[in-house]
XYZ file of N, CA and C in Angstrom:
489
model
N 23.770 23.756 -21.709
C 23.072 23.749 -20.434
C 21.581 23.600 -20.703
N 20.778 22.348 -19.967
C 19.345 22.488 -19.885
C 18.887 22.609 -19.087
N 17.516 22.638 -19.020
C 16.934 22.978 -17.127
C 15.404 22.407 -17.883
N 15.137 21.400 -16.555
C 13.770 21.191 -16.709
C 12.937 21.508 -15.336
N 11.446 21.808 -15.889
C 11.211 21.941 -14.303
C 9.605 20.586 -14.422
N 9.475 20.020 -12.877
C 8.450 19.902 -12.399
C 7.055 19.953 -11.809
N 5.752 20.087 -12.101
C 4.703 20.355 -11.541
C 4.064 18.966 -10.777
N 3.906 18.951 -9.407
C 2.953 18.307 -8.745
C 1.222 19.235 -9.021
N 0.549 18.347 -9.640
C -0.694 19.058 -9.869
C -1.441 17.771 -9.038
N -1.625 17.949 -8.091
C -2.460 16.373 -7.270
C -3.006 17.501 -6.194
N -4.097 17.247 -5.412
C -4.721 17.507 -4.533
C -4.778 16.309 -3.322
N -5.310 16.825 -2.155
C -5.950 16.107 -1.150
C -7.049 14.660 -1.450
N -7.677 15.428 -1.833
C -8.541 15.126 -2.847
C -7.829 13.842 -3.983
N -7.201 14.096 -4.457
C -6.830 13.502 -5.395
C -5.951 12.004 -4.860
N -5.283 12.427 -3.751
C -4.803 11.426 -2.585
C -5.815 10.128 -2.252
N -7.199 11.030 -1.523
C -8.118 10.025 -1.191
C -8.804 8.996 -2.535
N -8.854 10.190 -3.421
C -9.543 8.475 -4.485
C -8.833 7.433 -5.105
N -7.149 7.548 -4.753
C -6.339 6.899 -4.957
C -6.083 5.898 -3.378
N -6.157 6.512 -3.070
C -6.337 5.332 -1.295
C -7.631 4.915 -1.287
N -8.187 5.191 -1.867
C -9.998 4.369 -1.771
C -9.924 3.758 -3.011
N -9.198 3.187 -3.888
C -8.883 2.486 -4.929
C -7.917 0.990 -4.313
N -6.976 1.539 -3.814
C -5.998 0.449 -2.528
C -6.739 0.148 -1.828
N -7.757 1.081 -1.004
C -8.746 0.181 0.335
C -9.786 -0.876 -0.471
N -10.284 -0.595 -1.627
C -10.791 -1.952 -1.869
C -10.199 -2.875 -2.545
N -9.036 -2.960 -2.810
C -7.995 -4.183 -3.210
C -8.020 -4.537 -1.493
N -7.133 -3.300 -0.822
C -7.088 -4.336 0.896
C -7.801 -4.905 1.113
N -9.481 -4.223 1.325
C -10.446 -5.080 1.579
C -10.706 -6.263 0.964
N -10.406 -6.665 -0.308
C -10.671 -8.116 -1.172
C -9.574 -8.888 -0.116
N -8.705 -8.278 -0.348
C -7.472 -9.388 -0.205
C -8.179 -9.754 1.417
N -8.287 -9.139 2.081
C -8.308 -9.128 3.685
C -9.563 -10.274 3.726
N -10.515 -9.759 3.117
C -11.881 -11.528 2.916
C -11.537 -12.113 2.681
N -11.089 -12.304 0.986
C -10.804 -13.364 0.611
C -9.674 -14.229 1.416
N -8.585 -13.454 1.700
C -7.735 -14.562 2.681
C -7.964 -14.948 3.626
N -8.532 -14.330 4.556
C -8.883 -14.552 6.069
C -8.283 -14.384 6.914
N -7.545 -13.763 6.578
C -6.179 -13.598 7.235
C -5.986 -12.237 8.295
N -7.150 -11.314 7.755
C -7.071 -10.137 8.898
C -8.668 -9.850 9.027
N -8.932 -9.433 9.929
C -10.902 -8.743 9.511
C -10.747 -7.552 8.844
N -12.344 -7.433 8.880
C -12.237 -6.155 8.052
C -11.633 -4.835 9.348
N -12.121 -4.929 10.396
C -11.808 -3.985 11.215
C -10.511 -3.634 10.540
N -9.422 -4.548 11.058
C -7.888 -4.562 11.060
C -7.624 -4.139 9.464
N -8.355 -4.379 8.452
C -7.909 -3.878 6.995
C -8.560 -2.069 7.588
N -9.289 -2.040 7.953
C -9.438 -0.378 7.900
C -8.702 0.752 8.928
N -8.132 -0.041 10.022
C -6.937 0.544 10.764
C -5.632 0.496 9.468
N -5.372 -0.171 8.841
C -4.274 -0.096 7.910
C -4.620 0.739 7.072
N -5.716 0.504 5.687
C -6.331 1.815 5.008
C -6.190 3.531 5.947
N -6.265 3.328 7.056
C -6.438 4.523 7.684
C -5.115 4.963 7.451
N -4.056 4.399 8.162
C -2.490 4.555 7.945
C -1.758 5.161 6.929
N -2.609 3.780 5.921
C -1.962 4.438 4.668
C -2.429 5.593 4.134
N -3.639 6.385 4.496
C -4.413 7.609 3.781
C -3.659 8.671 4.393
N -3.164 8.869 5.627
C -3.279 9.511 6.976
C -0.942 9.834 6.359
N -0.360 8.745 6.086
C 1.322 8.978 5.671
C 1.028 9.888 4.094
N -0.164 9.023 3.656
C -0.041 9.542 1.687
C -0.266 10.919 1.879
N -1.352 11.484 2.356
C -1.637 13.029 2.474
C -1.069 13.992 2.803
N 0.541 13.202 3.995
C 1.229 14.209 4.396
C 2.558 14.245 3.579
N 2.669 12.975 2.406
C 3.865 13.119 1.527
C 4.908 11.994 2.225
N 4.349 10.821 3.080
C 5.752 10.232 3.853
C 5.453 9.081 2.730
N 4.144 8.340 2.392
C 4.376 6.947 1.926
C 5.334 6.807 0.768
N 5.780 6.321 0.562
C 6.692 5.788 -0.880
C 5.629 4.163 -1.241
N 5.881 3.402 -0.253
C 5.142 2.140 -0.972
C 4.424 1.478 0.120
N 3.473 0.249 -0.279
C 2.775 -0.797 0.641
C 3.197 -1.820 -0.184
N 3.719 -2.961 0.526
C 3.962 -3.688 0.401
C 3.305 -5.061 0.821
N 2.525 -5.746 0.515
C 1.417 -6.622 1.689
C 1.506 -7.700 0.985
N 1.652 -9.166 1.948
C 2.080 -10.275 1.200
C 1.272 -11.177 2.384
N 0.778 -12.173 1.925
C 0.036 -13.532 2.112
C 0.642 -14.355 2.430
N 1.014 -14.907 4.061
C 1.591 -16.230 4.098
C 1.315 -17.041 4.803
N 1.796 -18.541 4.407
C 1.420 -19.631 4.969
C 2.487 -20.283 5.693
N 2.282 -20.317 6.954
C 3.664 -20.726 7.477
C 5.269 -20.485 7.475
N 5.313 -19.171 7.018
C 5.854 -18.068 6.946
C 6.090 -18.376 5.162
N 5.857 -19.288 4.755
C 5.970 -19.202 3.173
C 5.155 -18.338 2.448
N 5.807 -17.551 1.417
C 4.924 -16.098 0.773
C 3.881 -17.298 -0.588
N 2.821 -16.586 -0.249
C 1.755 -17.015 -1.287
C 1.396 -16.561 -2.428
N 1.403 -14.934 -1.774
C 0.486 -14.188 -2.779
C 1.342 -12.534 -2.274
N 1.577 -11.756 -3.340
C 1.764 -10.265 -2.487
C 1.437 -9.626 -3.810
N 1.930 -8.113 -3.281
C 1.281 -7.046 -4.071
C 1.875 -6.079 -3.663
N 2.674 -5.473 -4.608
C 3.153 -3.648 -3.947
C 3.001 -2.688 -4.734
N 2.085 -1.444 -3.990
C 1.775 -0.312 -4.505
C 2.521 0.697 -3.974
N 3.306 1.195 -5.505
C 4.356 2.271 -5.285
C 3.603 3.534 -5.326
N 3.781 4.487 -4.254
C 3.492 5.847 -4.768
C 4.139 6.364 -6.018
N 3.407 7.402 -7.216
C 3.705 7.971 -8.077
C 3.214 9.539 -8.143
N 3.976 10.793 -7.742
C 3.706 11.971 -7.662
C 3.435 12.497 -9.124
N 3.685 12.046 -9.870
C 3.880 11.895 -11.278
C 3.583 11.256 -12.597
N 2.115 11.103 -12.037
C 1.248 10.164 -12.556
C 0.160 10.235 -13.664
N 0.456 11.235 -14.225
C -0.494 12.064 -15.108
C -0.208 11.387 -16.479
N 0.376 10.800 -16.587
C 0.483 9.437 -17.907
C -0.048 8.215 -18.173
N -0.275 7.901 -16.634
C -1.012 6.792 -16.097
C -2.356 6.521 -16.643
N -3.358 5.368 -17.203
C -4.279 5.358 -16.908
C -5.042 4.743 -16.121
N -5.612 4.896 -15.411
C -6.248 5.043 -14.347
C -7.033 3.441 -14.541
N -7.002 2.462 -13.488
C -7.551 0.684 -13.733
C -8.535 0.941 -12.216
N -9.927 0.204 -12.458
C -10.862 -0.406 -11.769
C -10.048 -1.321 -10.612
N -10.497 -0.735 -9.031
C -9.609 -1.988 -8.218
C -9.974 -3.596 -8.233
N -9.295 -4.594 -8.400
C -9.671 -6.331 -8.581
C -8.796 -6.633 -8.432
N -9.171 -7.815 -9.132
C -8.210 -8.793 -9.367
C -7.046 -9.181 -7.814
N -8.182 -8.686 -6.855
C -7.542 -8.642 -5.653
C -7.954 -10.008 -4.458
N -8.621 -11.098 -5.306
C -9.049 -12.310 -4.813
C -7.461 -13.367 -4.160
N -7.374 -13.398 -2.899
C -6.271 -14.108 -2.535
C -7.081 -15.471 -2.033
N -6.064 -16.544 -2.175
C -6.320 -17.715 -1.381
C -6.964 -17.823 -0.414
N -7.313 -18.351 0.442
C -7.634 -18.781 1.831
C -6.535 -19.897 2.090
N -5.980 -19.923 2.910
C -4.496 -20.847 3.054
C -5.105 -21.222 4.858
N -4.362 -22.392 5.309
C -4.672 -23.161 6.340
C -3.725 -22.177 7.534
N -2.763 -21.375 7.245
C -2.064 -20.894 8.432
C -1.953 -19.389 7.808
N -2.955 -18.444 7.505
C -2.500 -17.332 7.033
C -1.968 -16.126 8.086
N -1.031 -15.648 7.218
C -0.696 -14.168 7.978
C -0.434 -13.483 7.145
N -0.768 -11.532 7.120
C -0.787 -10.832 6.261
C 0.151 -9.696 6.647
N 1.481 -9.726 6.058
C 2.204 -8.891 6.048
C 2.205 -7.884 5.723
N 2.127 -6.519 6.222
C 2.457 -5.061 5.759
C 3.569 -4.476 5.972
N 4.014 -3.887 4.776
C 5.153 -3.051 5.448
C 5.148 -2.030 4.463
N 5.572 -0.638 4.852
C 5.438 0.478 4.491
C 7.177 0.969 4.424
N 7.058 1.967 3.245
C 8.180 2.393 3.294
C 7.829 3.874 3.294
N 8.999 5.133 3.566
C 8.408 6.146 3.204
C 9.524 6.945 2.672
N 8.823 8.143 2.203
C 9.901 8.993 1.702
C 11.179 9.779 2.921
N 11.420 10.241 2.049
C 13.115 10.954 2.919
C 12.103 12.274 3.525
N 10.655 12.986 3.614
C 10.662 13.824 3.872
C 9.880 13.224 5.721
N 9.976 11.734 5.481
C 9.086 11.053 6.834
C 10.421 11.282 7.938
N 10.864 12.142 8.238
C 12.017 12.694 9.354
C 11.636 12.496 10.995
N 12.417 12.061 11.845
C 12.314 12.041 12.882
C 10.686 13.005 13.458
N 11.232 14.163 13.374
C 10.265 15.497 13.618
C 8.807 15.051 12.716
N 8.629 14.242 11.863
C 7.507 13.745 11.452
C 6.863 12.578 11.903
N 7.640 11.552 12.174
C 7.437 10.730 12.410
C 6.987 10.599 14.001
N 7.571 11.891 14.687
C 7.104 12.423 16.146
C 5.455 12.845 15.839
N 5.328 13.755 15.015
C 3.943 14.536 14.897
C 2.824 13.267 14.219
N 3.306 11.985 13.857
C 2.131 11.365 13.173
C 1.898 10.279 14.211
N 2.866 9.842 14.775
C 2.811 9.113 15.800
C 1.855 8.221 16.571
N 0.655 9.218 17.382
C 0.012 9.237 18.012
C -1.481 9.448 16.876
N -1.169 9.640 15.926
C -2.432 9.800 14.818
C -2.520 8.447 14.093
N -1.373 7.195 14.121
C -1.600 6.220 13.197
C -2.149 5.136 14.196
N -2.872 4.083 13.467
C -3.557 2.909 14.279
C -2.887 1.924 14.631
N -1.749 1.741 13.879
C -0.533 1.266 14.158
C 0.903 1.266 14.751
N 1.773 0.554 15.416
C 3.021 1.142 15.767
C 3.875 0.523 15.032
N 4.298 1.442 13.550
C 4.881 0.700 12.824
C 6.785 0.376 13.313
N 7.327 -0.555 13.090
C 8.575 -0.997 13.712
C 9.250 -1.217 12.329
N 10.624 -0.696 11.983
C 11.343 -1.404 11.231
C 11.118 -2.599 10.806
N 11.650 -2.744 9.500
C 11.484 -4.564 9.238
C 12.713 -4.805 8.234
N 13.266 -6.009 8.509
C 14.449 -6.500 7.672
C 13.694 -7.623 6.769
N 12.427 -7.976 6.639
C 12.575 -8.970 6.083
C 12.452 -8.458 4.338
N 12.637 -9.908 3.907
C 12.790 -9.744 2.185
C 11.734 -9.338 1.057
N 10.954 -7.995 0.559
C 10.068 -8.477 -0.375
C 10.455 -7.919 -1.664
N 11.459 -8.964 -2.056
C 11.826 -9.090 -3.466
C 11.039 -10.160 -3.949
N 10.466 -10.700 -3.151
C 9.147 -12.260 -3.838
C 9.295 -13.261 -4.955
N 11.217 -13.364 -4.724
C 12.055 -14.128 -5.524
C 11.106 -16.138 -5.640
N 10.370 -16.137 -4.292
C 9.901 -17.321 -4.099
C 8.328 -17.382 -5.223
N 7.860 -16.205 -5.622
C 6.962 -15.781 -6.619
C 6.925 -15.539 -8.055
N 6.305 -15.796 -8.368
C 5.982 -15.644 -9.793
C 5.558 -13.960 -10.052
N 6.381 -13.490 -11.082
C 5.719 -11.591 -11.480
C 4.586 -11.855 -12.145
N 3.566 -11.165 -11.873
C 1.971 -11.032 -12.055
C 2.065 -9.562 -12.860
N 0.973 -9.570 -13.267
C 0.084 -8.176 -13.932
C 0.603 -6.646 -13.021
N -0.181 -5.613 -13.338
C -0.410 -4.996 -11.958
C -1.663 -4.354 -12.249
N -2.298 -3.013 -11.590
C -2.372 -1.595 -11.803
C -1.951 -0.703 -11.719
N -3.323 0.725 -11.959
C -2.300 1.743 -11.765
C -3.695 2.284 -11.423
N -3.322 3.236 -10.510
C -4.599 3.988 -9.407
C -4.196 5.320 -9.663
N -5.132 6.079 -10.344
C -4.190 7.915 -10.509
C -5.376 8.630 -10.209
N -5.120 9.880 -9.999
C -6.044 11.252 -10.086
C -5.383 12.427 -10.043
N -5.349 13.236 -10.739
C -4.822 14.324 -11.009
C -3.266 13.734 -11.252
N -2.493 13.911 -10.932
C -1.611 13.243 -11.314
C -0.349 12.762 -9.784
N -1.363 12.586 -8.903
C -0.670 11.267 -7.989
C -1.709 10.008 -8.423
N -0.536 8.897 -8.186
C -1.067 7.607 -8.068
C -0.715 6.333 -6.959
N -0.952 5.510 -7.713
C -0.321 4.240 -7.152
C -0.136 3.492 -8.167
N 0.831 2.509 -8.518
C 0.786 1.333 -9.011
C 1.105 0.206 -8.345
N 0.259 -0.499 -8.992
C 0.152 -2.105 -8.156
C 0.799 -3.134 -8.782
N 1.684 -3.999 -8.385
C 2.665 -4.861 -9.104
C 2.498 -6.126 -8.222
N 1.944 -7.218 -8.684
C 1.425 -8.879 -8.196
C 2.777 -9.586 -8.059
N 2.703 -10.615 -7.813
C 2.968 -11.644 -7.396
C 1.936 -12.899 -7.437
N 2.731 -14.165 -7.537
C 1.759 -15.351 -7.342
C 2.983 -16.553 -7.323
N 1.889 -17.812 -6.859
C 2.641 -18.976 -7.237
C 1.902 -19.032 -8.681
């Protein structure tokens, strides 16, 4: 018989400099493509700071397209468990400018984002997020680099895409 145990050692704190690591990748991507303003990238940054702090996000998922064809994406997985990680400068977040862009988000969250949560955040997010069926396995993409965004030991990692 073994037994292991777990420590979450992450703060509030430790949340935000990891979402202010993602808000300036959003923000690149959001110029450089043209595809959303900055306003609309900081209603999303807000979202995502506002699910991470209370424990619902699992991932962002945000993809670049042209005529519904995927260009460019990027998904940052939450990591509660991140204290192995080292910690990367946000970049490498320069997207296209494409003739018909649209910028997909979609969020996933954990099993603790429950009805009764999803009631209480509701009215606090800038968004009304809706289910989504569509595909981002980004089979139509090429696998890219990534990062990894940590502090204390929550993070994010960031995993590319490209043509």
């Amino acid at each position: 018989m073994s037994t292991s145990t777990t420590t979450e050692t992450y703060t509030t704190t430790d949340i935000q400099h990891v979402v202010r690591r993602f808000g300036a990748d959003f923000r690149m991507i959001a110029e450089s493509s043209g595809a959303i303003t900055t306003a609309e990238a900081e209603r999303y940054i807000h979202d995502v700071e506002l699910l991470a702090k209370k424990g619902y996000l699992a991932t962002v998922d945000v993809t670049l397209l042209n005529l519904g064809a995927e260009v460019r994406a990027a998904r940052y997985t939450v990591d509660t468990d991140a204290g192995g990680l080292t910690t990367s400068r946000p970049g490498n977040a320069m997207w296209p400018r494409v003739n018909y862009p649209t910028l997909r988000v979609i969020l996933s969250y954990t099993g603790a984002y429950d009805a009764a949560a999803r009631e209480t955040t509701r009215d606090r997010l800038s968004f009304t997020w809706t289910p989504s069926q569509d595909d981002t396995s980004h089979s139509s993409l090429q696998a890219g680099g990534g990062r990894d965004y940590v502090s204390g030991s929550y993070g994010m990692r960031r995993k590319d895409w490209g043509q």
